[in-house]
PDB file of C-alpha atoms in Angstrom:
ATOM      1  CA  UNK A   1      -0.345   0.182  -0.338  1.00  0.00           C
ATOM      2  CA  UNK A   2       1.175   3.108  -1.194  1.00  0.00           C
ATOM      3  CA  UNK A   3       1.774   5.888   1.697  1.00  0.00           C
ATOM      4  CA  UNK A   4       0.537   9.019   1.055  1.00  0.00           C
ATOM      5  CA  UNK A   5       0.952  10.702   4.485  1.00  0.00           C
ATOM      6  CA  UNK A   6       3.753  12.259   3.265  1.00  0.00           C
ATOM      7  CA  UNK A   7       4.641  13.254  -0.816  1.00  0.00           C
ATOM      8  CA  UNK A   8       6.530  12.073  -2.722  1.00  0.00           C
ATOM      9  CA  UNK A   9       9.849  14.182  -3.195  1.00  0.00           C
ATOM     10  CA  UNK A  10       8.641  15.892   0.793  1.00  0.00           C
ATOM     11  CA  UNK A  11      11.760  17.404   1.499  1.00  0.00           C
ATOM     12  CA  UNK A  12      10.942  18.772   5.116  1.00  0.00           C
ATOM     13  CA  UNK A  13       9.160  20.367   7.105  1.00  0.00           C
ATOM     14  CA  UNK A  14      11.132  23.944   8.007  1.00  0.00           C
ATOM     15  CA  UNK A  15      12.140  25.045  11.136  1.00  0.00           C
ATOM     16  CA  UNK A  16      10.524  26.756  13.305  1.00  0.00           C
ATOM     17  CA  UNK A  17      13.919  29.323  14.341  1.00  0.00           C
ATOM     18  CA  UNK A  18      15.764  28.045  11.254  1.00  0.00           C
ATOM     19  CA  UNK A  19      19.679  29.612  11.872  1.00  0.00           C
ATOM     20  CA  UNK A  20      20.122  33.076  10.167  1.00  0.00           C
ATOM     21  CA  UNK A  21      21.184  32.853   7.085  1.00  0.00           C
ATOM     22  CA  UNK A  22      21.760  36.496   5.929  1.00  0.00           C
ATOM     23  CA  UNK A  23      23.516  36.953   2.750  1.00  0.00           C
ATOM     24  CA  UNK A  24      24.327  40.556   0.757  1.00  0.00           C
ATOM     25  CA  UNK A  25      21.206  41.598  -0.810  1.00  0.00           C
ATOM     26  CA  UNK A  26      22.151  44.200  -3.605  1.00  0.00           C
ATOM     27  CA  UNK A  27      20.154  47.531  -3.431  1.00  0.00           C
ATOM     28  CA  UNK A  28      19.001  47.515  -6.888  1.00  0.00           C
ATOM     29  CA  UNK A  29      17.174  45.690  -8.781  1.00  0.00           C
ATOM     30  CA  UNK A  30      18.907  43.409 -11.590  1.00  0.00           C
ATOM     31  CA  UNK A  31      18.240  44.425 -15.107  1.00  0.00           C
ATOM     32  CA  UNK A  32      18.387  41.043 -18.039  1.00  0.00           C
ATOM     33  CA  UNK A  33      18.242  43.541 -20.281  1.00  0.00           C
ATOM     34  CA  UNK A  34      21.017  46.210 -20.468  1.00  0.00           C
ATOM     35  CA  UNK A  35      22.731  47.369 -17.464  1.00  0.00           C
ATOM     36  CA  UNK A  36      22.234  50.974 -16.328  1.00  0.00           C
ATOM     37  CA  UNK A  37      26.128  52.360 -15.807  1.00  0.00           C
ATOM     38  CA  UNK A  38      24.605  54.335 -12.841  1.00  0.00           C
ATOM     39  CA  UNK A  39      24.756  50.323 -11.164  1.00  0.00           C
ATOM     40  CA  UNK A  40      28.297  51.001 -10.605  1.00  0.00           C
ATOM     41  CA  UNK A  41      28.156  52.249  -7.357  1.00  0.00           C
ATOM     42  CA  UNK A  42      26.276  50.027  -4.873  1.00  0.00           C
ATOM     43  CA  UNK A  43      25.929  52.655  -1.469  1.00  0.00           C
ATOM     44  CA  UNK A  44      24.796  50.837   1.590  1.00  0.00           C
ATOM     45  CA  UNK A  45      24.136  46.601   1.192  1.00  0.00           C
ATOM     46  CA  UNK A  46      21.101  44.288   2.899  1.00  0.00           C
ATOM     47  CA  UNK A  47      21.152  41.062   3.649  1.00  0.00           C
ATOM     48  CA  UNK A  48      19.215  38.801   2.797  1.00  0.00           C
ATOM     49  CA  UNK A  49      17.592  35.636   4.558  1.00  0.00           C
ATOM     50  CA  UNK A  50      15.976  33.254   2.298  1.00  0.00           C
ATOM     51  CA  UNK A  51      13.409  31.571   5.049  1.00  0.00           C
ATOM     52  CA  UNK A  52      12.318  34.871   6.173  1.00  0.00           C
ATOM     53  CA  UNK A  53      11.554  35.507   2.759  1.00  0.00           C
ATOM     54  CA  UNK A  54       9.555  33.087   1.895  1.00  0.00           C
ATOM     55  CA  UNK A  55       8.064  31.468   5.465  1.00  0.00           C
ATOM     56  CA  UNK A  56       5.442  33.093   6.447  1.00  0.00           C
ATOM     57  CA  UNK A  57       4.650  30.387   8.994  1.00  0.00           C
ATOM     58  CA  UNK A  58       6.933  28.010  10.212  1.00  0.00           C
ATOM     59  CA  UNK A  59       4.833  25.474  11.394  1.00  0.00           C
ATOM     60  CA  UNK A  60       2.457  25.210   8.204  1.00  0.00           C
ATOM     61  CA  UNK A  61       4.613  25.484   5.277  1.00  0.00           C
ATOM     62  CA  UNK A  62       6.821  22.664   4.112  1.00  0.00           C
ATOM     63  CA  UNK A  63       9.150  21.791   1.175  1.00  0.00           C
ATOM     64  CA  UNK A  64       9.055  19.729  -2.131  1.00  0.00           C
ATOM     65  CA  UNK A  65      10.687  18.778  -5.500  1.00  0.00           C
ATOM     66  CA  UNK A  66       8.807  19.046  -8.430  1.00  0.00           C
ATOM     67  CA  UNK A  67       8.503  15.587 -10.014  1.00  0.00           C
ATOM     68  CA  UNK A  68       9.498  14.806 -14.100  1.00  0.00           C
ATOM     69  CA  UNK A  69       6.651  15.684 -15.562  1.00  0.00           C
ATOM     70  CA  UNK A  70       5.925  19.278 -17.706  1.00  0.00           C
ATOM     71  CA  UNK A  71       2.419  19.737 -17.044  1.00  0.00           C
ATOM     72  CA  UNK A  72       3.133  23.174 -15.134  1.00  0.00           C
ATOM     73  CA  UNK A  73       5.845  24.619 -17.020  1.00  0.00           C
ATOM     74  CA  UNK A  74       3.731  27.418 -18.532  1.00  0.00           C
ATOM     75  CA  UNK A  75       3.083  28.534 -14.991  1.00  0.00           C
ATOM     76  CA  UNK A  76       6.723  28.387 -14.069  1.00  0.00           C
ATOM     77  CA  UNK A  77       6.894  25.156 -12.201  1.00  0.00           C
ATOM     78  CA  UNK A  78       9.632  22.899 -13.905  1.00  0.00           C
ATOM     79  CA  UNK A  79      11.074  19.256 -12.919  1.00  0.00           C
ATOM     80  CA  UNK A  80      13.729  18.838 -10.368  1.00  0.00           C
ATOM     81  CA  UNK A  81      12.413  22.230  -8.478  1.00  0.00           C
ATOM     82  CA  UNK A  82      12.009  22.978  -5.213  1.00  0.00           C
ATOM     83  CA  UNK A  83       8.660  24.489  -4.474  1.00  0.00           C
ATOM     84  CA  UNK A  84       7.519  26.112  -0.341  1.00  0.00           C
ATOM     85  CA  UNK A  85       4.186  24.683   0.353  1.00  0.00           C
ATOM     86  CA  UNK A  86       2.100  26.864   3.645  1.00  0.00           C
ATOM     87  CA  UNK A  87      -0.742  24.177   4.556  1.00  0.00           C
ATOM     88  CA  UNK A  88      -1.702  27.354   6.576  1.00  0.00           C
ATOM     89  CA  UNK A  89      -3.255  29.152   4.132  1.00  0.00           C
ATOM     90  CA  UNK A  90      -6.782  28.743   2.638  1.00  0.00           C
ATOM     91  CA  UNK A  91      -6.622  28.010  -1.480  1.00  0.00           C
ATOM     92  CA  UNK A  92      -8.264  30.800  -3.456  1.00  0.00           C
ATOM     93  CA  UNK A  93      -9.445  30.883  -7.030  1.00  0.00           C
ATOM     94  CA  UNK A  94      -6.478  30.760  -8.926  1.00  0.00           C
ATOM     95  CA  UNK A  95      -3.585  29.735  -6.380  1.00  0.00           C
ATOM     96  CA  UNK A  96      -1.376  26.847  -6.992  1.00  0.00           C
ATOM     97  CA  UNK A  97      -2.202  23.979  -4.427  1.00  0.00           C
ATOM     98  CA  UNK A  98      -0.766  21.094  -3.561  1.00  0.00           C
ATOM     99  CA  UNK A  99      -3.750  18.516  -3.282  1.00  0.00           C
ATOM    100  CA  UNK A 100      -4.131  14.799  -2.297  1.00  0.00           C
ATOM    101  CA  UNK A 101      -5.978  13.339  -5.687  1.00  0.00           C
ATOM    102  CA  UNK A 102      -7.235   9.456  -6.252  1.00  0.00           C
ATOM    103  CA  UNK A 103      -4.715   7.993  -3.576  1.00  0.00           C
ATOM    104  CA  UNK A 104      -1.392  10.989  -4.936  1.00  0.00           C
ATOM    105  CA  UNK A 105      -0.036  14.004  -4.632  1.00  0.00           C
ATOM    106  CA  UNK A 106      -0.631  16.262  -7.601  1.00  0.00           C
ATOM    107  CA  UNK A 107       0.520  20.495  -8.126  1.00  0.00           C
ATOM    108  CA  UNK A 108      -2.218  22.265 -10.168  1.00  0.00           C
ATOM    109  CA  UNK A 109      -3.826  25.716 -10.502  1.00  0.00           C
ATOM    110  CA  UNK A 110      -7.409  26.004  -8.823  1.00  0.00           C
ATOM    111  CA  UNK A 111     -10.046  27.510 -10.083  1.00  0.00           C
ATOM    112  CA  UNK A 112     -13.805  28.030  -9.465  1.00  0.00           C
ATOM    113  CA  UNK A 113     -16.080  27.687 -12.547  1.00  0.00           C
ATOM    114  CA  UNK A 114     -20.375  27.972 -12.193  1.00  0.00           C
ATOM    115  CA  UNK A 115     -19.436  26.795  -8.431  1.00  0.00           C
ATOM    116  CA  UNK A 116     -17.146  23.557  -8.952  1.00  0.00           C
ATOM    117  CA  UNK A 117     -13.642  23.109  -8.683  1.00  0.00           C
ATOM    118  CA  UNK A 118     -11.366  22.577 -11.629  1.00  0.00           C
ATOM    119  CA  UNK A 119      -7.709  21.718 -11.195  1.00  0.00           C
ATOM    120  CA  UNK A 120      -5.380  23.282 -14.424  1.00  0.00           C
ATOM    121  CA  UNK A 121      -1.853  22.276 -15.394  1.00  0.00           C
ATOM    122  CA  UNK A 122      -0.239  24.855 -17.445  1.00  0.00           C
ATOM    123  CA  UNK A 123      -0.489  22.432 -20.647  1.00  0.00           C
ATOM    124  CA  UNK A 124      -3.726  23.525 -22.330  1.00  0.00           C
ATOM    125  CA  UNK A 125      -2.916  19.829 -23.897  1.00  0.00           C
ATOM    126  CA  UNK A 126      -3.971  18.261 -20.360  1.00  0.00           C
ATOM    127  CA  UNK A 127      -7.728  18.589 -19.854  1.00  0.00           C
ATOM    128  CA  UNK A 128      -8.891  20.318 -16.544  1.00  0.00           C
ATOM    129  CA  UNK A 129     -10.449  17.658 -13.694  1.00  0.00           C
ATOM    130  CA  UNK A 130     -13.633  18.585 -13.105  1.00  0.00           C
ATOM    131  CA  UNK A 131     -14.535  17.963  -9.297  1.00  0.00           C
ATOM    132  CA  UNK A 132     -16.942  16.049  -8.928  1.00  0.00           C
ATOM    133  CA  UNK A 133     -20.352  17.588  -6.260  1.00  0.00           C
ATOM    134  CA  UNK A 134     -19.676  14.873  -4.006  1.00  0.00           C
ATOM    135  CA  UNK A 135     -16.077  14.922  -3.847  1.00  0.00           C
ATOM    136  CA  UNK A 136     -14.520  16.528  -1.457  1.00  0.00           C
ATOM    137  CA  UNK A 137     -11.337  18.119  -2.360  1.00  0.00           C
ATOM    138  CA  UNK A 138      -8.224  17.818   0.053  1.00  0.00           C
ATOM    139  CA  UNK A 139      -5.917  20.381  -0.880  1.00  0.00           C
ATOM    140  CA  UNK A 140      -2.274  19.661   1.106  1.00  0.00           C
ATOM    141  CA  UNK A 141      -0.822  23.186   0.327  1.00  0.00           C
ATOM    142  CA  UNK A 142      -1.318  26.524  -1.381  1.00  0.00           C
ATOM    143  CA  UNK A 143       2.320  26.584  -3.043  1.00  0.00           C
ATOM    144  CA  UNK A 144       4.486  30.134  -2.160  1.00  0.00           C
ATOM    145  CA  UNK A 145       7.241  30.117  -3.958  1.00  0.00           C
ATOM    146  CA  UNK A 146       9.656  27.648  -6.318  1.00  0.00           C
ATOM    147  CA  UNK A 147      13.233  27.235  -6.878  1.00  0.00           C
ATOM    148  CA  UNK A 148      14.633  26.401  -9.956  1.00  0.00           C
ATOM    149  CA  UNK A 149      18.387  25.788 -10.291  1.00  0.00           C
ATOM    150  CA  UNK A 150      20.319  27.398 -13.278  1.00  0.00           C
ATOM    151  CA  UNK A 151      24.029  25.736 -12.626  1.00  0.00           C
ATOM    152  CA  UNK A 152      23.155  22.596 -14.853  1.00  0.00           C
ATOM    153  CA  UNK A 153      25.883  20.789 -13.249  1.00  0.00           C
TER     154      UNK A 153
END
């Protein structure tokens, strides 16, 4: 029997009191086009703790790795991405959610149409999952962030 109490790719809960890891945060936004010559001087330098940035409720926040499927790439979630899932949030129309569906966990966009829930992938070739009226949808959490490793070695 498959254990569905924890999702596949489960990386663990966020720590309640993580050790701070203050990394430099430059006081400018990085241009993805042509850089501005005015950005040659960086006066003050703030710090960034990634846990403070992505974790709102540590006791309800978990990390999970996206599987090898590509149905969510149009929503910016690629195979192997690390997802931050907050179980304390109430899912709303348009949120990316992690649901327990047919005995397993899946990531989809939640939509409410004509009083019924639908689960949409980012790939238009995949038909939405229309949740039957007599079925209670088990939303495990709301995806709040995703991280992708850029270095491919």
